[in-house]
mmCIF file of C-alpha atoms (C1' of nucleotides) and ligand atoms in Angstrom:
data_model
loop_
_atom_site.group_PDB
_atom_site.id
_atom_site.type_symbol
_atom_site.label_atom_id
_atom_site.label_comp_id
_atom_site.label_asym_id
_atom_site.label_seq_id
_atom_site.Cartn_x
_atom_site.Cartn_y
_atom_site.Cartn_z
ATOM 1 C CA MET A 223 112.683 89.853 95.325
ATOM 2 C CA LYS A 224 111.483 87.759 92.421
ATOM 3 C CA TYR A 225 112.933 85.247 90.034
ATOM 4 C CA THR A 226 113.687 86.874 86.706
ATOM 5 C CA LYS A 227 111.682 86.194 83.598
ATOM 6 C CA ALA A 228 114.833 84.803 82.058
ATOM 7 C CA THR A 229 114.770 82.018 84.638
ATOM 8 C CA ASN A 230 111.185 81.256 83.748
ATOM 9 C CA TYR A 231 112.101 81.073 80.076
ATOM 10 C CA ALA A 232 115.138 78.930 80.795
ATOM 11 C CA LEU A 233 113.103 76.377 82.719
ATOM 12 C CA HIS A 234 110.594 76.086 79.904
ATOM 13 C CA ILE A 235 113.298 75.880 77.293
ATOM 14 C CA MET A 236 115.124 73.141 79.137
ATOM 15 C CA ALA A 237 111.897 71.269 79.759
ATOM 16 C CA TYR A 238 111.326 71.386 76.039
ATOM 17 C CA PHE A 239 114.797 70.033 75.336
ATOM 18 C CA VAL A 240 114.161 67.208 77.755
ATOM 19 C CA LYS A 241 110.893 66.413 76.042
ATOM 20 C CA GLN A 242 112.573 66.390 72.622
ATOM 21 C CA GLU A 243 115.607 64.436 73.728
ATOM 22 C CA GLY A 244 117.220 62.370 71.007
ATOM 23 C CA THR A 245 115.958 64.432 68.103
ATOM 24 C CA ASP A 246 118.102 66.590 65.859
ATOM 25 C CA ASN A 247 119.614 69.904 66.804
ATOM 26 C CA LEU A 248 117.078 72.578 67.550
ATOM 27 C CA SER A 249 118.024 75.896 66.019
ATOM 28 C CA LEU A 250 117.251 79.362 67.219
ATOM 29 C CA GLN A 251 114.433 80.394 64.909
ATOM 30 C CA PRO A 252 112.118 77.432 65.488
ATOM 31 C CA LEU A 253 112.762 77.571 69.207
ATOM 32 C CA ALA A 254 111.935 81.254 69.309
ATOM 33 C CA SER A 255 108.610 80.823 67.599
ATOM 34 C CA HIS A 256 107.746 77.892 69.803
ATOM 35 C CA MET A 257 108.488 79.931 72.918
ATOM 36 C CA ASN A 258 107.020 83.153 71.611
ATOM 37 C CA ILE A 259 110.015 85.301 72.395
ATOM 38 C CA SER A 260 112.350 87.204 70.151
ATOM 39 C CA PRO A 261 115.219 85.220 68.655
ATOM 40 C CA THR A 262 117.905 87.632 69.790
ATOM 41 C CA TYR A 263 116.753 87.607 73.362
ATOM 42 C CA LEU A 264 116.386 83.857 73.377
ATOM 43 C CA SER A 265 119.899 83.647 72.020
ATOM 44 C CA LYS A 266 121.286 85.273 75.129
ATOM 45 C CA ILE A 267 119.511 82.826 77.380
ATOM 46 C CA LEU A 268 120.683 79.858 75.343
ATOM 47 C CA THR A 269 124.241 81.094 75.460
ATOM 48 C CA GLN A 270 124.052 81.168 79.246
ATOM 49 C CA LEU A 271 122.815 77.592 79.244
ATOM 50 C CA VAL A 272 125.689 76.618 76.986
ATOM 51 C CA LYS A 273 128.208 78.233 79.311
ATOM 52 C CA ALA A 274 126.689 76.300 82.195
ATOM 53 C CA ASP A 275 127.237 73.110 80.164
ATOM 54 C CA LEU A 276 123.583 72.153 80.153
ATOM 55 C CA ILE A 277 123.299 72.248 76.393
ATOM 56 C CA GLN A 278 125.775 72.363 73.572
ATOM 57 C CA SER A 279 125.753 74.435 70.429
ATOM 58 C CA THR A 280 127.030 73.776 66.959
ATOM 59 C CA PRO A 281 127.242 76.546 64.394
ATOM 60 C CA GLY A 282 126.771 76.245 60.694
ATOM 61 C CA ALA A 283 124.121 74.675 58.558
ATOM 62 C CA ASN A 284 122.085 72.038 60.407
ATOM 63 C CA GLY A 285 123.566 73.395 63.588
ATOM 64 C CA GLY A 286 121.644 74.430 66.663
ATOM 65 C CA TYR A 287 121.362 73.328 70.234
ATOM 66 C CA SER A 288 121.003 70.001 71.960
ATOM 67 C CA LEU A 289 121.207 68.593 75.460
ATOM 68 C CA ARG A 290 124.649 67.971 76.803
ATOM 69 C CA LYS A 291 123.830 65.763 79.787
ATOM 70 C CA THR A 292 121.375 62.929 79.859
ATOM 71 C CA LYS A 293 117.961 64.195 80.765
ATOM 72 C CA THR A 294 117.740 62.507 84.143
ATOM 73 C CA GLU A 295 120.768 64.415 85.382
ATOM 74 C CA ILE A 296 119.384 67.909 85.065
ATOM 75 C CA SER A 297 117.903 69.435 88.186
ATOM 76 C CA PHE A 298 115.855 72.594 88.512
ATOM 77 C CA TYR A 299 118.728 74.108 90.397
ATOM 78 C CA ASP A 300 121.148 73.538 87.532
ATOM 79 C CA VAL A 301 118.967 75.673 85.302
ATOM 80 C CA ILE A 302 118.264 78.350 87.851
ATOM 81 C CA GLN A 303 121.891 78.711 88.785
ATOM 82 C CA ALA A 304 122.852 79.057 85.141
ATOM 83 C CA ILE A 305 120.702 82.172 84.907
ATOM 84 C CA GLU A 306 120.631 83.676 88.379
ATOM 85 C CA GLY A 307 124.189 82.911 89.353
ATOM 86 C CA SER A 308 125.278 81.314 92.576
ATOM 87 C CA GLY A 309 125.533 84.189 95.015
ATOM 88 C CA ALA A 310 123.601 83.998 98.282
ATOM 89 C CA LEU A 311 120.212 85.687 98.401
ATOM 90 C CA PHE A 312 121.090 87.448 101.613
ATOM 91 C CA THR A 313 124.501 88.910 102.205
ATOM 92 C CA CYS A 314 125.729 91.474 104.628
ATOM 93 C CA GLU A 315 128.825 93.609 104.478
ATOM 94 C CA MET A 316 130.865 94.202 107.636
ATOM 95 C CA ASP A 317 132.281 90.708 107.512
ATOM 96 C CA GLU A 318 134.318 91.418 110.615
ATOM 97 C CA ASN A 319 131.826 89.629 112.793
ATOM 98 C CA ARG A 320 131.944 86.098 111.451
ATOM 99 C CA THR A 321 129.788 84.720 114.221
ATOM 100 C CA CYS A 322 126.839 86.410 112.550
ATOM 101 C CA GLN A 323 123.614 84.657 113.412
ATOM 102 C CA ILE A 324 121.278 86.648 111.197
ATOM 103 C CA GLU A 325 123.178 85.747 108.075
ATOM 104 C CA LYS A 326 123.303 82.121 109.156
ATOM 105 C CA VAL A 327 119.541 81.841 109.558
ATOM 106 C CA MET A 328 118.971 83.425 106.166
ATOM 107 C CA GLN A 329 121.448 81.201 104.415
ATOM 108 C CA ASP A 330 120.195 78.047 106.117
ATOM 109 C CA ALA A 331 116.720 78.948 104.905
ATOM 110 C CA GLU A 332 117.987 79.429 101.384
ATOM 111 C CA ALA A 333 119.759 76.095 101.565
ATOM 112 C CA LYS A 334 116.440 74.353 102.206
ATOM 113 C CA MET A 335 114.994 75.851 99.071
ATOM 114 C CA VAL A 336 118.099 74.973 97.098
ATOM 115 C CA ASN A 337 118.045 71.385 98.306
ATOM 116 C CA HIS A 338 114.523 70.961 97.054
ATOM 117 C CA LEU A 339 115.488 72.424 93.706
ATOM 118 C CA LYS A 340 118.447 70.075 93.487
ATOM 119 C CA GLU A 341 116.248 67.055 94.160
ATOM 120 C CA LYS A 342 113.672 67.880 91.546
ATOM 121 C CA ARG A 343 114.674 67.152 87.984
ATOM 122 C CA LEU A 344 113.149 68.468 84.829
ATOM 123 C CA VAL A 345 112.301 64.954 83.780
ATOM 124 C CA ASP A 346 109.882 64.843 86.715
ATOM 125 C CA VAL A 347 107.606 67.431 85.140
ATOM 126 C CA VAL A 348 107.531 66.877 81.398
ATOM 127 C CA MET B 194 117.372 87.807 92.631
ATOM 128 C CA LYS B 195 118.472 89.188 95.973
ATOM 129 C CA TYR B 196 116.877 90.299 99.184
ATOM 130 C CA THR B 197 116.689 94.068 99.322
ATOM 131 C CA LYS B 198 118.849 96.172 101.593
ATOM 132 C CA ALA B 199 115.674 97.346 103.269
ATOM 133 C CA THR B 200 115.083 93.783 104.450
ATOM 134 C CA ASN B 201 118.576 93.635 105.845
ATOM 135 C CA TYR B 202 118.006 96.879 107.710
ATOM 136 C CA ALA B 203 114.630 95.726 108.994
ATOM 137 C CA LEU B 204 116.061 92.536 110.439
ATOM 138 C CA HIS B 205 118.770 94.453 112.263
ATOM 139 C CA ILE B 206 116.322 97.043 113.514
ATOM 140 C CA MET B 207 113.944 94.425 114.831
ATOM 141 C CA ALA B 208 116.789 92.502 116.424
ATOM 142 C CA TYR B 209 117.738 95.704 118.181
ATOM 143 C CA PHE B 210 114.189 96.201 119.429
ATOM 144 C CA VAL B 211 114.153 92.665 120.743
ATOM 145 C CA LYS B 212 117.420 93.271 122.547
ATOM 146 C CA GLN B 213 116.111 96.475 124.113
ATOM 147 C CA GLU B 214 112.725 95.051 125.028
ATOM 148 C CA GLY B 215 111.101 96.675 128.032
ATOM 149 C CA THR B 216 112.935 99.984 127.777
ATOM 150 C CA ASP B 217 111.348 103.286 126.805
ATOM 151 C CA ASN B 218 110.268 104.270 123.334
ATOM 152 C CA LEU B 219 113.072 104.517 120.859
ATOM 153 C CA SER B 220 112.774 107.553 118.651
ATOM 154 C CA LEU B 221 113.917 108.033 115.114
ATOM 155 C CA GLN B 222 117.052 110.105 115.575
ATOM 156 C CA PRO B 223 118.852 107.826 118.058
ATOM 157 C CA LEU B 224 117.865 104.764 116.044
ATOM 158 C CA ALA B 225 119.213 106.299 112.868
ATOM 159 C CA SER B 226 122.597 107.061 114.341
ATOM 160 C CA HIS B 227 122.800 103.616 115.899
ATOM 161 C CA MET B 228 122.063 102.002 112.536
ATOM 162 C CA ASN B 229 124.098 104.445 110.491
ATOM 163 C CA ILE B 230 121.405 105.235 107.978
ATOM 164 C CA SER B 231 119.599 108.449 107.247
ATOM 165 C CA PRO B 232 116.628 109.258 109.480
ATOM 166 C CA THR B 233 114.224 109.846 106.618
ATOM 167 C CA TYR B 234 115.001 106.553 104.969
ATOM 168 C CA LEU B 235 114.830 104.697 108.250
ATOM 169 C CA SER B 236 111.463 106.308 108.819
ATOM 170 C CA LYS B 237 110.038 104.635 105.769
ATOM 171 C CA ILE B 238 111.208 101.237 106.907
ATOM 172 C CA LEU B 239 109.818 101.764 110.388
ATOM 173 C CA THR B 240 106.470 102.791 108.967
ATOM 174 C CA GLN B 241 106.316 99.515 107.064
ATOM 175 C CA LEU B 242 107.012 97.631 110.273
ATOM 176 C CA VAL B 243 104.262 99.582 112.003
ATOM 177 C CA LYS B 244 101.804 98.703 109.259
ATOM 178 C CA ALA B 245 102.736 95.059 109.663
ATOM 179 C CA ASP B 246 101.919 95.387 113.368
ATOM 180 C CA LEU B 247 105.374 94.391 114.507
ATOM 181 C CA ILE B 248 106.035 97.663 116.301
ATOM 182 C CA GLN B 249 103.875 100.553 117.389
ATOM 183 C CA SER B 250 104.533 104.246 117.134
ATOM 184 C CA THR B 251 103.509 107.155 119.329
ATOM 185 C CA PRO B 252 103.987 110.725 118.169
ATOM 186 C CA GLY B 253 104.745 113.730 120.313
ATOM 187 C CA ALA B 254 107.353 114.415 122.928
ATOM 188 C CA ASN B 255 108.804 111.243 124.458
ATOM 189 C CA GLY B 256 107.208 109.349 121.616
ATOM 190 C CA GLY B 257 108.931 106.897 119.315
ATOM 191 C CA TYR B 258 108.698 103.228 118.518
ATOM 192 C CA SER B 259 108.399 100.089 120.608
ATOM 193 C CA LEU B 260 107.655 96.419 120.089
ATOM 194 C CA ARG B 261 104.044 95.494 119.703
ATOM 195 C CA LYS B 262 104.234 91.736 120.227
ATOM 196 C CA THR B 263 106.242 89.957 122.861
ATOM 197 C CA LYS B 264 109.685 89.254 121.613
ATOM 198 C CA THR B 265 109.327 85.482 121.432
ATOM 199 C CA GLU B 266 106.519 85.774 118.913
ATOM 200 C CA ILE B 267 108.425 87.493 116.160
ATOM 201 C CA SER B 268 109.793 85.258 113.423
ATOM 202 C CA PHE B 269 112.244 86.139 110.686
ATOM 203 C CA TYR B 270 109.462 85.661 108.217
ATOM 204 C CA ASP B 271 107.277 88.252 109.900
ATOM 205 C CA VAL B 272 109.935 90.864 109.315
ATOM 206 C CA ILE B 273 110.793 89.793 105.795
ATOM 207 C CA GLN B 274 107.173 89.713 104.730
ATOM 208 C CA ALA B 275 106.640 93.198 106.114
ATOM 209 C CA ILE B 276 109.235 94.535 103.687
ATOM 210 C CA GLU B 277 109.194 92.200 100.718
ATOM 211 C CA GLY B 278 105.479 91.530 100.623
ATOM 212 C CA SER B 279 103.911 88.143 100.301
ATOM 213 C CA GLY B 280 103.867 87.359 96.587
ATOM 214 C CA ALA B 281 105.418 84.137 95.357
ATOM 215 C CA LEU B 282 108.994 84.279 94.119
ATOM 216 C CA PHE B 283 108.115 82.433 90.960
ATOM 217 C CA THR B 284 104.927 83.120 89.077
ATOM 218 C CA CYS B 285 103.890 82.400 85.567
ATOM 219 C CA GLU B 286 101.203 83.980 83.479
ATOM 220 C CA MET B 287 99.010 81.787 81.249
ATOM 221 C CA ASP B 288 97.077 80.487 84.220
ATOM 222 C CA GLU B 289 94.950 78.409 81.898
ATOM 223 C CA ASN B 290 96.929 75.297 82.641
ATOM 224 C CA ARG B 291 96.386 74.831 86.356
ATOM 225 C CA THR B 292 98.068 71.465 86.409
ATOM 226 C CA CYS B 293 101.357 73.271 86.038
ATOM 227 C CA GLN B 294 104.210 71.229 87.418
ATOM 228 C CA ILE B 295 106.999 73.740 86.986
ATOM 229 C CA GLU B 296 105.267 76.315 89.107
ATOM 230 C CA LYS B 297 104.515 73.707 91.734
ATOM 231 C CA VAL B 298 108.124 72.661 92.119
ATOM 232 C CA MET B 299 109.202 76.264 92.446
ATOM 233 C CA GLN B 300 106.602 77.121 95.004
ATOM 234 C CA ASP B 301 107.203 73.990 97.042
ATOM 235 C CA ALA B 302 110.859 74.947 97.154
ATOM 236 C CA GLU B 303 110.008 78.431 98.313
ATOM 237 C CA ALA B 304 107.731 76.991 100.980
ATOM 238 C CA LYS B 305 110.671 75.120 102.480
ATOM 239 C CA MET B 306 112.618 78.331 102.820
ATOM 240 C CA VAL B 307 109.613 80.124 104.264
ATOM 241 C CA ASN B 308 109.011 77.380 106.810
ATOM 242 C CA HIS B 309 112.528 77.738 108.087
ATOM 243 C CA LEU B 310 112.104 81.490 108.354
ATOM 244 C CA LYS B 311 108.861 81.027 110.250
ATOM 245 C CA GLU B 312 110.505 78.687 112.743
ATOM 246 C CA LYS B 313 113.410 80.953 113.502
ATOM 247 C CA ARG B 314 112.644 83.858 115.783
ATOM 248 C CA LEU B 315 114.658 86.985 116.297
ATOM 249 C CA VAL B 316 115.088 86.114 119.938
ATOM 250 C CA ASP B 317 117.146 83.132 118.807
ATOM 251 C CA VAL B 318 119.939 85.348 117.505
ATOM 252 C CA VAL B 319 120.301 88.334 119.822
ATOM 253 C "C1'" DA C 133 132.639 80.935 48.133
ATOM 254 C "C1'" DT C 134 128.195 81.103 50.059
ATOM 255 C "C1'" DA C 135 124.611 80.162 53.068
ATOM 256 C "C1'" DT C 136 123.631 78.978 57.687
ATOM 257 C "C1'" DT C 137 124.097 78.863 62.147
ATOM 258 C "C1'" DA C 138 125.721 80.668 66.972
ATOM 259 C "C1'" DT C 139 128.309 84.452 69.773
ATOM 260 C "C1'" DA C 140 129.687 88.918 71.497
ATOM 261 C "C1'" DG C 141 128.899 93.342 72.831
ATOM 262 C "C1'" DA C 142 126.994 97.896 72.529
ATOM 263 C "C1'" DC C 143 122.902 100.016 73.171
ATOM 264 C "C1'" DT C 144 118.070 101.502 74.758
ATOM 265 C "C1'" DG C 145 113.952 101.514 77.607
ATOM 266 C "C1'" DC C 146 111.774 100.243 81.754
ATOM 267 C "C1'" DA C 147 110.986 98.923 86.590
ATOM 268 C "C1'" DT C 148 112.575 98.663 91.032
ATOM 269 C "C1'" DT C 149 115.374 100.040 94.718
ATOM 270 C "C1'" DT C 150 117.560 103.462 97.391
ATOM 271 C "C1'" DG C 151 117.505 107.628 99.156
ATOM 272 C "C1'" DT C 152 116.299 112.859 99.850
ATOM 273 C "C1'" DC C 153 113.283 116.665 100.673
ATOM 274 C "C1'" DT C 154 109.244 119.077 102.249
ATOM 275 C "C1'" DG C 155 105.156 119.572 104.380
ATOM 276 C "C1'" DT C 156 101.420 117.779 107.508
ATOM 277 C "C1'" DA C 157 99.287 115.487 111.449
ATOM 278 C "C1'" DA C 158 99.303 113.974 116.171
ATOM 279 C "C1'" DT C 159 100.766 114.268 120.851
ATOM 280 C "C1'" DT C 160 103.050 116.233 124.883
ATOM 281 C "C1'" DA C 161 105.190 120.039 127.653
ATOM 282 C "C1'" DT C 162 104.937 124.786 129.155
ATOM 283 C "C1'" DA D 126 96.690 128.189 123.782
ATOM 284 C "C1'" DT D 127 101.199 127.814 122.084
ATOM 285 C "C1'" DA D 128 105.318 125.737 121.090
ATOM 286 C "C1'" DA D 129 108.188 121.825 120.810
ATOM 287 C "C1'" DT D 130 108.567 117.132 119.573
ATOM 288 C "C1'" DT D 131 107.637 113.323 117.354
ATOM 289 C "C1'" DA D 132 105.826 110.204 113.314
ATOM 290 C "C1'" DC D 133 103.576 110.016 108.507
ATOM 291 C "C1'" DA D 134 102.747 110.900 103.613
ATOM 292 C "C1'" DG D 135 104.011 111.795 99.172
ATOM 293 C "C1'" DA D 136 106.673 113.953 95.551
ATOM 294 C "C1'" DC D 137 110.978 113.677 93.727
ATOM 295 C "C1'" DA D 138 115.677 112.094 91.931
ATOM 296 C "C1'" DA D 139 119.637 108.986 91.363
ATOM 297 C "C1'" DA D 140 121.316 104.459 90.750
ATOM 298 C "C1'" DT D 141 120.904 99.877 89.755
ATOM 299 C "C1'" DG D 142 119.371 95.838 87.520
ATOM 300 C "C1'" DC D 143 116.173 93.620 84.079
ATOM 301 C "C1'" DA D 144 114.250 93.023 79.456
ATOM 302 C "C1'" DG D 145 114.865 93.474 74.955
ATOM 303 C "C1'" DT D 146 116.933 95.158 70.320
ATOM 304 C "C1'" DC D 147 120.480 95.725 66.959
ATOM 305 C "C1'" DT D 148 124.682 94.952 64.505
ATOM 306 C "C1'" DA D 149 128.795 92.837 63.549
ATOM 307 C "C1'" DT D 150 131.747 88.661 63.880
ATOM 308 C "C1'" DA D 151 133.080 83.769 64.070
ATOM 309 C "C1'" DA D 152 132.495 78.992 62.966
ATOM 310 C "C1'" DT D 153 130.683 75.201 60.215
ATOM 311 C "C1'" DA D 154 128.471 72.673 56.190
ATOM 312 C "C1'" DT D 155 127.618 72.362 51.286
HETATM 313 S S1 SF4 E 2 125.317 90.697 112.614
HETATM 314 FE FE1 SF4 E 2 125.564 89.584 110.679
HETATM 315 S S2 SF4 E 2 124.013 90.392 109.297
HETATM 316 FE FE2 SF4 E 2 124.272 91.861 111.006
HETATM 317 S S3 SF4 E 2 125.818 93.339 110.313
HETATM 318 FE FE3 SF4 E 2 126.922 91.766 111.434
HETATM 319 S S4 SF4 E 2 127.523 90.304 109.806
HETATM 320 FE FE4 SF4 E 2 125.899 91.566 108.921
HETATM 321 S S1 SF4 E 3 103.548 74.988 82.367
HETATM 322 FE FE1 SF4 E 3 103.288 76.192 84.281
HETATM 323 S S2 SF4 E 3 105.046 77.539 84.380
HETATM 324 FE FE2 SF4 E 3 104.865 76.810 82.258
HETATM 325 S S3 SF4 E 3 103.652 78.319 81.159
HETATM 326 FE FE3 SF4 E 3 102.214 76.768 81.883
HETATM 327 S S4 SF4 E 3 101.521 77.559 83.902
HETATM 328 FE FE4 SF4 E 3 103.394 78.711 83.405
#
DNA sequence: ATATTATAGACTGCATTTGTCTGTAATTAT
DNA sequence: ATAATTACAGACAAATGCAGTCTATAATAT
């Protein structure tokens, strides 16, 4: 079990947006060379961030991407969830037995990690 | 990012050992039918638990597996680490910049989850 | 209209996970 | 000693998910 590389990229991308807040739209090509990844792959990550409402996109000349929320609102968890989804890390079939203690311990543990990630904002690290 | 099925199996297997503590060796075939997985696959999981010193194995007639530690010593994390290994969930190359804040937030978050898993023991849920 | 931007989706290659199969080593029972 | 019983090791294959590319389409500005 590991976080995906896409999550790593997304955190760095969003940190960069936070750092550049207030400037013009950032378009794909410059972003890609700054991050050292291919434009098409970066595009897919950015689109996920758009769908999660963390950034907004505008097509056409002088278009690009920019922050949607104010920078102090964006937590680590917002970014991670946009890429990894929101399913629990540990799930078990056979949901008959809803008094399951194993699942509860695992999900309580995950919740502690998630709470920390919700508290920390990108603006704390730029 | 998800916990593997092997981890799920391992937790249930170890919980079963804790429940049966003090009885004779449990051998592969009965364990496999109790858990509803194939003996050969189960064998690989059990071998990992042996290598992590959570259970011990004895070959030959009347052999099998049994707990190595006393049941109150075994934490969730012991079992998970035996299967998933001990690497960090989030790592980043370019280790030049050792004042990295992103990595720190991620690893602090993981530590909170790990601490919870170290506190909770299997004996708490049987 | 044309150039510029993002978006969608098919597609490939790769790594990991899940699982099977076969043979070998160690121990006990006869 | 021999045979039966058990775990262990490693090769193998199938399935899944991740990483990345490519091409075509849609939307906007000039
Ligand atoms: S006890 Fe919980 S984790 Fe185990 S099989 Fe039942 S629901 Fe799943
Ligand atoms: S800032 Fe941290 S996470 Fe980002 S590239 Fe540097 S070391 Fe890696």
